[in-house]
Amino acid sequence: MQRWGKKFSASPHLDRPASPSCPDRELLALCRTSIMPNRRLLLVATVAIALTAGRRAIASTPVGLDMEGMDRSVRPGDDFYAFANGTWQRAATIPPDRAWTGAPITMQDRTAADIRSIIQNAASRPGSRMGDLYASYIDQSTITAHGLAKLRPWLNQVAAAADHSRLAAVMGRLAPYDVGGLFAIGIGEDDKAPGAMVVTIKQGGLVLPGRDLYLAGGGASVRLSAYRSYLERILTLSGVDTALDRADAIVAFETALAQVHRAPSDARNADASYNAYTVTDLEREARGFDWRSWLGAMKLDGRPRYIVAQPDALAGEAAVWARTPIRVLQDYLRVRVLTTYARYLPPAFADARFALFGTALAGTAEQPPRWRQGVSLVTNLLGDDVGRAYVAAHLTPEARGQAARLVKNIVAALDAKLAAAAWMTPTTRIRARAKLAQTRLKIGYPDRWPAGAQVPIARDDLIGNVARLNAARFADLVARLDRPIDRDAWVAPVTVPNAFASAGANEIILPAAILQPPLFDPKADAAVNYARIGATVAHELCHLFDDQGRKYDEHGALRDWWTQADVEAFQQRERALIAQASSYEPLKDVPVNGALTIGENIADLAGLEVAYAAFRNLPASARPMLDGMTADQRFFIAWAQAWRSAYREPFLRTLLQSDAHAPGRERALTVRNMDAWYAAFGSAAEGRLFLPEHERVRFW
Ligand SMILES: [Zn+2]
């Protein structure tokens, strides 16, 4: 067993690591690996690693680790995150247009720059869809000249809807354009009837990310005031008088919705979220909302059944809607239209939106450069066009093949873990292994690219472009309701440097953009690669066996296939991990929400266990001592460096209240559950992070 102390002789270091990352969300750049909890192609109405095993000579310096970023004055066992990242952390600066920084941002930036040159190349050819859409976003003088004119027809429809039923219909007509309404809608495979498509209706209606921002006191009320100011500003800009009073009424309406919402930690329960309703059931159980008008306007009426995710919340929301004066509801929907499209309106609108979502909620001082916002828009709306070009330029078939071999090693390690899990009963174990054997592994890019919507794109009509592309996407989803399911289709864009899992589809997706350095680097030390892309792959696979994912069988059907004894053994581990996460306080008044983050925390810990096992399966020649460090030490340091991050305080606060992922530092610390980590660092690991063996959580 090696002691850490003597082996870290200073050595020059070159490489900059990164970590799992994920795309900017609609409103906030919250990020890191995420899960799609079921196979739904969620259409939520707006706001909403080594490979080189021994084949090549390994240099004496461990490529991929940032040795200079460590702080060796900290004992690993006291604060492993600071030990791995302390020097980096002290020097970290957050760019003025970012809410946080860390390895994922590095990856996002590189991907955005790559896509920028693809788009700019395309723009030089007349008639290029990517180029024309990008040009329409960059041309701010035309945007300013149009003012609100392009949205006027929608705003007029809202103003003309004189009663609740008519307004419900208008809300339905606007949903295909990505304008959020009272509820969120999903169209995807039926959790309990694989092969059939179904419409899911979820709680919704909140513009701020999550009910806690409306209900909690303290910092939340500051942010609610910022929201009120935003509403007043945006209403005034749109020509409304008495905007302040009207903003207050909208805040009161949304707060009433928040009061009937299920807590996000409850809302993720897969069993409780599956309730089959007919439209008559909806009318009876959630009175006060004109379901038929709303569904009919989206062409989603006449379906034999709908899956209602949170029945009590839907009933509560319908009642709030019914008792709210029509004028308030009209203002609310007007604001939803303006908020969705603010980025495509004259600068005053975009600035108001940024002041809320960028500054008040995330602490960011400056808007991202226009080109990056344009790249993000084109990537989002023309994902397949961009993706195809990106893959051609940035992912070779050889690299994809190499990634596939790594994935195979990870799958084999998880299978061995399942086979050996002593707490599982034999029948459940057999089914679990069968499930893993049938998991679809989507790596890099789809074998067949979809044709893509052929909608007209005009260089001088940004809002028209966005509206048409959104509508085409919605229409495509609606059409899928009556088509056989295409198992080869990808629900995640290949240009997102992130990874995904879907328990309902029993698949994982590793987009091309995550298969790049430093997450995946053929030249890097195997320890580094296994701790990064390896742990990422294993994280996603373990989502298929997390607190919700485990409920889906090998066909992706949501049904009870575990014995009671297995469930109890699993939940005992779950409870321990919830308590552990809840004990962390990233901000002194806001702890990690252990219940909300449990799925991610299981995937992190179980994934790291699996990646480590796969790493240990490599021949010893692939795991040499380098620069005085054992391979195991480098593995764990590489993991912790992947999670390095610095947050602006408002962003961290918002993240803690609404994101299913814990902050980077706390994610890195899950090493303290692993015997191998204690072994790697010897007595140096026996510090403040020390857990006696019986308190360490082990899944597989
Ligand atoms: Zn995850």
XYZ file of N, CA, C and O in Angstrom, residues 16-159:
576
model
N -4.973 19.573 -19.271
C -6.104 20.179 -18.592
C -7.250 19.185 -18.618
O -7.699 18.793 -19.681
N -7.707 18.738 -17.485
C -8.768 17.741 -17.495
C -10.151 18.366 -17.625
O -10.311 19.559 -17.484
N -11.088 17.523 -17.869
C -12.478 17.985 -17.886
C -13.370 16.901 -17.348
O -12.894 15.909 -16.847
N -14.625 17.090 -17.456
C -15.521 16.142 -16.816
C -16.828 16.050 -17.557
O -17.066 16.772 -18.490
N -17.641 15.165 -17.073
C -18.956 15.057 -17.694
C -19.634 16.424 -17.706
O -19.594 17.137 -16.717
N -20.246 16.750 -18.740
C -20.883 18.058 -18.797
C -22.212 17.934 -19.501
O -22.501 16.927 -20.093
N -22.992 18.943 -19.418
C -24.234 18.876 -20.155
C -24.654 20.212 -20.704
O -24.071 21.227 -20.399
N -25.636 20.193 -21.540
C -25.954 21.399 -22.276
C -26.617 22.443 -21.402
O -27.171 22.121 -20.367
N -26.548 23.639 -21.836
C -27.311 24.673 -21.158
C -28.766 24.268 -21.170
O -29.266 23.780 -22.154
N -29.387 24.449 -20.070
C -30.813 24.198 -20.079
C -31.509 25.378 -20.680
O -30.904 26.382 -21.007
N -32.790 25.258 -20.769
C -33.571 26.341 -21.353
C -33.250 27.657 -20.677
O -33.005 28.653 -21.314
N -33.188 27.665 -19.391
C -33.047 28.931 -18.708
C -31.727 29.125 -18.028
O -31.221 30.223 -17.925
N -31.191 28.076 -17.519
C -29.996 28.204 -16.705
C -28.968 27.227 -17.206
O -29.285 26.160 -17.638
N -27.759 27.647 -17.118
C -26.716 26.723 -17.537
C -26.399 25.746 -16.413
O -25.278 25.583 -16.006
N -27.404 25.097 -15.893
C -27.164 24.024 -14.930
C -26.583 22.901 -15.743
O -26.897 22.758 -16.879
N -25.763 22.077 -15.157
C -25.247 21.098 -16.075
C -24.780 19.811 -15.448
O -25.186 19.488 -14.398
N -24.012 19.085 -16.080
C -23.502 17.777 -15.724
C -24.416 16.662 -16.214
O -25.529 16.891 -16.591
N -23.913 15.467 -16.167
C -24.660 14.382 -16.791
C -26.072 14.306 -16.264
O -26.345 14.554 -15.102
N -26.947 13.978 -17.150
C -28.343 13.964 -16.748
C -28.999 12.695 -17.245
O -28.485 11.996 -18.081
N -30.142 12.442 -16.732
C -30.860 11.239 -17.140
C -32.179 11.606 -17.763
O -32.802 12.582 -17.378
N -32.546 10.847 -18.750
C -33.916 10.944 -19.201
C -34.633 9.803 -18.512
O -34.369 8.646 -18.798
N -35.494 10.097 -17.577
C -35.984 9.059 -16.699
C -36.826 8.022 -17.432
O -36.975 6.915 -16.973
N -37.379 8.342 -18.524
C -38.051 7.323 -19.293
C -37.855 7.652 -20.741
O -37.176 8.595 -21.094
N -38.480 6.861 -21.584
C -38.138 7.041 -22.986
C -38.890 8.183 -23.609
O -38.911 8.342 -24.801
N -39.614 8.926 -22.846
C -40.380 10.004 -23.434
C -39.497 10.983 -24.162
O -38.476 11.407 -23.647
N -39.969 11.377 -25.310
C -39.299 12.443 -26.020
C -39.895 13.690 -25.428
O -40.899 14.169 -25.873
N -39.330 14.130 -24.393
C -40.003 15.164 -23.629
C -40.006 16.474 -24.326
O -39.020 16.974 -24.799
N -41.104 17.007 -24.375
C -41.400 18.168 -25.138
C -41.944 19.114 -24.133
O -43.027 19.608 -24.277
N -41.280 19.266 -23.087
C -41.813 20.050 -22.002
C -41.991 21.470 -22.468
O -41.068 22.109 -22.931
N -43.194 21.920 -22.355
C -43.493 23.252 -22.829
C -42.602 24.245 -22.116
O -42.664 24.408 -20.920
N -41.806 24.894 -22.830
C -40.726 25.782 -22.377
C -40.296 25.633 -20.958
O -39.843 24.807 -20.436
N -40.477 26.531 -20.251
C -39.846 26.408 -19.008
C -40.373 25.233 -18.160
O -41.266 25.235 -17.589
N -39.312 24.763 -18.908
C -39.063 23.520 -18.317
C -37.477 23.127 -18.144
O -36.901 23.443 -18.978
N -13.994 6.515 -20.538
C -12.605 6.997 -20.367
C -11.495 6.073 -20.601
O -11.132 5.845 -20.855
N -10.460 4.273 -21.090
C -9.049 4.106 -21.363
C -8.655 2.967 -22.112
O -8.159 2.201 -21.941
N -8.547 3.038 -22.492
C -8.637 2.454 -23.752
C -7.324 1.975 -24.168
O -7.207 1.084 -24.945
N -6.323 2.487 -23.581
C -5.049 2.243 -24.185
C -4.356 1.128 -23.488
O -3.150 1.103 -23.437
N -5.114 0.221 -22.947
C -4.562 -0.818 -22.119
C -3.296 -1.422 -22.633
O -3.271 -2.384 -23.358
N -2.234 -0.903 -22.214
C -0.962 -1.564 -22.393
C -0.456 -1.675 -23.819
O 0.562 -2.301 -24.046
N -1.181 -1.091 -24.755
C -0.712 -1.286 -26.113
C 0.388 -0.315 -26.497
O 1.103 -0.504 -27.453
N 0.491 0.760 -25.763
C 1.508 1.717 -26.185
C 2.388 2.035 -24.997
O 1.990 1.852 -23.846
N 3.543 2.504 -25.293
C 4.457 2.858 -24.218
C 3.877 4.014 -23.439
O 3.350 4.953 -24.019
N 3.921 3.925 -22.123
C 3.367 4.991 -21.318
C 4.499 5.888 -20.833
O 5.481 5.422 -20.280
N 4.311 7.151 -21.083
C 5.357 8.093 -20.683
C 5.470 8.129 -19.177
O 4.577 7.694 -18.464
N 6.521 8.690 -18.682
C 6.706 8.663 -17.241
C 5.807 9.668 -16.543
O 5.592 9.597 -15.352
N 5.273 10.608 -17.292
C 4.371 11.580 -16.682
C 2.938 11.190 -17.001
O 2.616 10.865 -18.133
N 2.083 11.186 -16.001
C 0.713 10.745 -16.258
C -0.081 11.779 -17.060
O -0.585 12.743 -16.514
N -0.194 11.557 -18.325
C -0.921 12.487 -19.183
C -2.400 12.519 -18.823
O -3.034 11.481 -18.689
N -2.902 13.713 -18.645
C -4.326 13.843 -18.347
C -4.595 14.410 -16.974
O -5.654 14.939 -16.716
N -3.622 14.302 -16.059
C -3.815 14.876 -14.730
C -3.241 16.286 -14.674
O -2.226 16.571 -15.306
N -3.882 17.125 -13.888
C -3.343 18.461 -13.662
C -2.624 18.455 -12.316
O -3.231 18.701 -11.271
N -1.343 18.133 -12.345
C -0.590 18.023 -11.099
C -0.467 19.369 -10.408
O -0.507 19.462 -9.184
N -0.295 20.407 -11.204
C -0.107 21.725 -10.598
C -1.369 22.266 -9.966
O -1.318 23.157 -9.125
N -2.507 21.756 -10.366
C -3.776 22.229 -9.810
C -4.084 21.627 -8.449
O -5.020 22.038 -7.768
N -3.282 20.618 -8.044
C -3.533 19.965 -6.758
C -3.050 20.846 -5.611
O -2.328 21.810 -5.815
N -3.469 20.496 -4.407
C -2.923 21.154 -3.220
C -2.456 20.063 -2.259
O -3.252 19.521 -1.480
N -1.150 19.750 -2.331
C -0.665 18.619 -1.548
C -0.465 18.954 -0.090
O -0.061 18.115 0.696
N -0.787 20.183 0.296
C -0.728 20.501 1.720
C -2.000 20.010 2.418
O -2.072 19.969 3.643
N -3.013 19.655 1.626
C -4.247 19.126 2.215
C -4.150 17.610 2.258
O -3.732 16.977 1.284
N -4.564 17.020 3.369
C -4.569 15.550 3.426
C -5.756 15.040 2.626
O -6.871 15.530 2.803
N -5.533 14.025 1.770
C -6.651 13.494 0.966
C -7.860 13.151 1.830
O -9.002 13.365 1.438
N -7.601 12.612 3.017
C -8.708 12.165 3.854
C -9.445 13.289 4.539
O -10.541 13.093 5.060
N -8.855 14.465 4.540
C -9.571 15.606 5.138
C -10.472 16.282 4.124
O -11.602 16.656 4.430
N -9.950 16.452 2.928
C -10.753 17.086 1.878
C -10.185 16.669 0.534
O -9.297 17.322 -0.010
N -10.686 15.555 0.035
C -10.098 14.998 -1.179
C -10.265 15.931 -2.374
O -9.398 16.006 -3.251
N -11.356 16.639 -2.379
C -11.581 17.584 -3.480
C -10.497 18.662 -3.486
O -9.918 18.971 -4.523
N -10.204 19.229 -2.311
C -9.188 20.283 -2.228
C -7.798 19.718 -2.505
O -6.959 20.367 -3.136
N -7.553 18.502 -2.046
C -6.268 17.842 -2.337
C -6.062 17.759 -3.862
O -5.004 18.088 -4.384
N -7.103 17.389 -4.576
C -6.977 17.215 -6.031
C -7.064 18.532 -6.792
O -6.535 18.657 -7.895
N -7.724 19.518 -6.188
C -8.050 20.734 -6.948
C -7.707 22.056 -6.276
O -7.997 23.115 -6.840
N -7.136 22.020 -5.069
C -7.021 23.242 -4.274
C -6.344 24.411 -4.961
O -6.828 25.546 -4.902
N -5.224 24.138 -5.635
C -4.501 25.232 -6.287
C -5.304 25.778 -7.455
O -5.424 26.994 -7.653
N -5.901 24.869 -8.203
C -6.784 25.295 -9.293
C -7.927 26.162 -8.749
O -8.233 27.218 -9.285
N -8.504 25.697 -7.651
C -9.680 26.382 -7.098
C -9.358 27.828 -6.715
O -10.144 28.731 -6.975
N -8.207 28.021 -6.077
C -7.852 29.385 -5.638
C -7.656 30.331 -6.811
O -7.918 31.520 -6.697
N -7.229 29.784 -7.935
C -6.945 30.644 -9.091
C -8.138 30.752 -10.042
O -8.123 31.546 -10.977
N -9.169 29.946 -9.780
C -10.274 29.874 -10.750
C -11.007 31.203 -10.862
O -11.378 31.802 -9.850
N -11.195 31.651 -12.074
C -12.015 32.839 -12.282
C -13.166 32.449 -13.194
O -13.001 31.666 -14.128
N -14.316 32.994 -12.893
C -15.495 32.684 -13.695
C -15.639 33.783 -14.751
O -15.717 34.960 -14.400
N -15.662 33.438 -16.006
C -15.830 34.479 -17.028
C -17.123 35.268 -16.778
O -18.102 34.715 -16.272
N -17.117 36.572 -17.128
C -18.278 37.414 -16.802
C -19.581 36.941 -17.431
O -20.659 37.244 -16.928
N -19.498 36.168 -18.505
C -20.734 35.702 -19.139
C -21.076 34.275 -18.734
O -21.895 33.627 -19.363
N -20.453 33.788 -17.658
C -20.728 32.434 -17.200
C -21.205 32.446 -15.759
O -20.777 33.258 -14.954
N -22.087 31.488 -15.440
C -22.574 31.360 -14.072
C -21.635 30.517 -13.231
O -21.688 30.535 -12.012
N -20.804 29.748 -13.903
C -19.863 28.888 -13.197
C -18.758 28.511 -14.143
O -18.848 28.790 -15.349
N -17.732 27.906 -13.615
C -16.692 27.392 -14.489
C -16.233 26.043 -13.978
O -16.505 25.655 -12.844
N -15.546 25.336 -14.831
C -15.112 23.993 -14.494
C -14.854 23.262 -15.785
O -15.004 23.812 -16.874
N -14.465 22.017 -15.646
C -14.095 21.249 -16.823
C -15.206 21.187 -17.887
O -14.924 21.299 -19.071
N -16.461 21.015 -17.495
C -17.488 20.919 -18.539
C -17.574 22.166 -19.418
O -17.878 22.076 -20.603
N -17.289 23.303 -18.797
C -17.352 24.540 -19.576
C -16.277 24.529 -20.665
O -16.499 24.976 -21.789
N -15.103 23.996 -20.311
C -14.032 23.873 -21.303
C -14.520 23.076 -22.505
O -14.287 23.433 -23.663
N -15.210 21.989 -22.229
C -15.702 21.150 -23.326
C -16.773 21.859 -24.134
O -16.805 21.799 -25.346
N -17.658 22.518 -23.410
C -18.716 23.241 -24.124
C -18.124 24.306 -25.024
O -18.565 24.495 -26.155
N -17.128 25.026 -24.508
C -16.523 26.093 -25.301
C -15.877 25.555 -26.562
O -16.012 26.123 -27.641
N -15.153 24.429 -26.405
C -14.500 23.895 -27.588
C -15.530 23.432 -28.618
O -15.400 23.673 -29.813
N -16.592 22.762 -28.123
C -17.623 22.297 -29.046
C -18.285 23.474 -29.753
O -18.518 23.437 -30.964
N -18.570 24.526 -28.993
C -19.214 25.701 -29.607
C -18.313 26.307 -30.673
O -18.784 26.701 -31.747
N -17.004 26.377 -30.400
C -16.080 26.938 -31.393
C -16.028 26.062 -32.640
O -16.015 26.560 -33.775
N -16.036 24.729 -32.434
C -16.048 23.820 -33.592
C -17.310 24.019 -34.422
O -17.267 24.051 -35.654
N -18.422 24.155 -33.731
C -19.685 24.299 -34.453
C -19.753 25.656 -35.151
O -20.273 25.786 -36.252
N -19.155 26.646 -34.495
C -19.152 27.972 -35.114
C -18.487 27.922 -36.494
O -19.019 28.455 -37.470
N -17.350 27.246 -36.585
C -16.694 27.248 -37.894
C -17.487 26.433 -38.909
O -17.533 26.773 -40.086
N -18.174 25.397 -38.444
C -19.042 24.634 -39.356
C -20.150 25.528 -39.894
O -20.424 25.577 -41.098
N -20.755 26.273 -38.988
C -21.879 27.120 -39.402
C -21.405 28.250 -40.312
O -22.034 28.564 -41.322
N -20.268 28.834 -39.966
C -19.792 29.940 -40.791
C -19.393 29.464 -42.189
O -19.628 30.145 -43.175
N -18.841 28.257 -42.260
C -18.578 27.672 -43.575
C -19.859 27.513 -44.361
O -19.948 27.849 -45.530
N -20.861 26.974 -43.658
C -22.143 26.735 -44.318
C -22.748 28.045 -44.779
O -23.351 28.132 -45.855
N -22.578 29.076 -43.958
C -23.220 30.358 -44.273
C -22.688 30.952 -45.574
O -23.354 31.764 -46.211
N -21.479 30.517 -45.969
C -20.919 31.073 -47.203
C -21.583 30.457 -48.439
O -21.415 30.942 -49.542
N -22.341 29.391 -48.224
C -23.048 28.800 -49.369
C -24.494 29.243 -49.348
O -25.179 29.075 -48.346
N -24.974 29.801 -50.450
C -26.346 30.276 -50.453
C -27.315 29.120 -50.253
O -27.072 28.016 -50.738
N -28.356 29.375 -49.517
C -29.384 28.359 -49.329
C -29.079 27.380 -48.214
O -29.824 26.435 -47.984
N -27.977 27.583 -47.491
C -27.693 26.671 -46.393
C -28.642 26.936 -45.238
O -28.800 28.069 -44.780
N -29.282 25.883 -44.757
C -30.247 26.062 -43.663
C -29.549 26.598 -42.424
O -30.017 27.542 -41.784
N -28.420 25.952 -42.054
C -27.694 26.397 -40.863
C -27.239 27.837 -41.021
O -27.395 28.666 -40.121
N -26.702 28.130 -42.179
C -26.167 29.470 -42.423
C -27.261 30.524 -42.402
O -27.091 31.610 -41.835
N -28.399 30.204 -43.017
C -29.477 31.191 -43.071
C -30.086 31.432 -41.693
O -30.397 32.564 -41.317
N -30.235 30.367 -40.928
C -30.789 30.546 -39.580
C -29.837 31.377 -38.725
O -30.246 32.302 -38.015
N -28.559 31.059 -38.809
C -27.550 31.803 -38.057
C -27.559 33.278 -38.467
O -27.559 34.181 -37.624
N -27.607 33.508 -39.760
C -27.610 34.891 -40.254
C -28.818 35.652 -39.715
O -28.710 36.830 -39.354
N -29.951 34.994 -39.628
C -31.157 35.686 -39.153
C -31.028 36.059 -37.681
O -31.646 37.013 -37.218
N -30.208 35.291 -36.932
C -30.000 35.613 -35.525
C -28.987 36.730 -35.359
O -29.117 37.588 -34.468
N -27.986 36.768 -36.201
C -26.906 37.756 -36.093
C -27.356 39.147 -36.556
O -26.865 40.170 -36.077
N -28.353 39.182 -37.429
C -28.801 40.445 -38.032
C -29.697 41.233 -37.072
O -30.916 41.226 -37.185
N -29.068 41.949 -36.141
C -29.873 42.624 -35.119
C -30.640 43.835 -35.641
O -31.631 44.231 -35.052
N -30.192 44.415 -36.737
C -30.940 45.594 -37.206
C -32.305 45.169 -37.739
O -33.314 45.842 -37.497
N -32.357 44.033 -38.429
C -33.667 43.551 -38.895
C -34.546 43.159 -37.706
O -35.743 43.454 -37.676
N -33.925 42.523 -36.723
C -34.682 42.127 -35.524
C -35.299 43.367 -34.866
O -36.482 43.382 -34.513
N -34.477 44.414 -34.743
C -34.965 45.640 -34.111
C -36.057 46.294 -34.962
O -37.067 46.763 -34.441
N -35.873 46.259 -36.266
C -36.876 46.868 -37.150
C -38.226 46.158 -37.017
O -39.280 46.790 -37.050
N -38.196 44.855 -36.822
C -39.466 44.112 -36.699
C -40.167 44.401 -35.380
O -41.387 44.302 -35.286
N -39.412 44.723 -34.354
C -40.041 44.955 -33.045
C -40.884 43.764 -32.631
O -40.461 42.612 -32.736
N -42.086 44.040 -32.197
C -42.985 42.969 -31.758
C -43.874 42.458 -32.884
O -44.719 41.588 -32.660
N -43.690 43.035 -34.094
C -44.639 42.757 -35.183
C -44.857 41.272 -35.421
O -45.989 40.825 -35.620
N -43.767 40.480 -35.361
C -43.898 39.059 -35.697
C -44.677 38.280 -34.645
O -45.196 37.198 -34.919
N -44.712 38.813 -33.438
C -45.462 38.119 -32.378
C -46.890 38.638 -32.274
O -47.702 38.081 -31.532
N -47.158 39.714 -32.964
C -48.458 40.371 -32.810
C -49.656 39.437 -33.023
O -50.594 39.437 -32.217
N -49.610 38.586 -34.070
C -50.790 37.707 -34.249
C -51.068 36.852 -33.019
O -52.230 36.644 -32.638
N -50.016 36.346 -32.377
C -50.215 35.512 -31.182
C -50.722 36.359 -30.026
O -51.643 35.955 -29.301
N -50.122 37.514 -29.839
C -50.538 38.369 -28.724
C -51.996 38.802 -28.909
O -52.765 38.882 -27.946
N -52.383 39.019 -30.171
C -53.784 39.382 -30.435
C -54.726 38.235 -30.106
O -55.822 38.441 -29.581
N -54.297 37.023 -30.411
C -55.151 35.863 -30.076
C -55.346 35.768 -28.567
O -56.446 35.469 -28.095
N -54.282 36.035 -27.837
C -54.376 35.978 -26.375
C -55.348 37.054 -25.887
O -56.241 36.795 -25.068
N -55.212 38.252 -26.442
C -56.061 39.365 -26.000
C -57.527 39.129 -26.350
O -58.428 39.583 -25.642
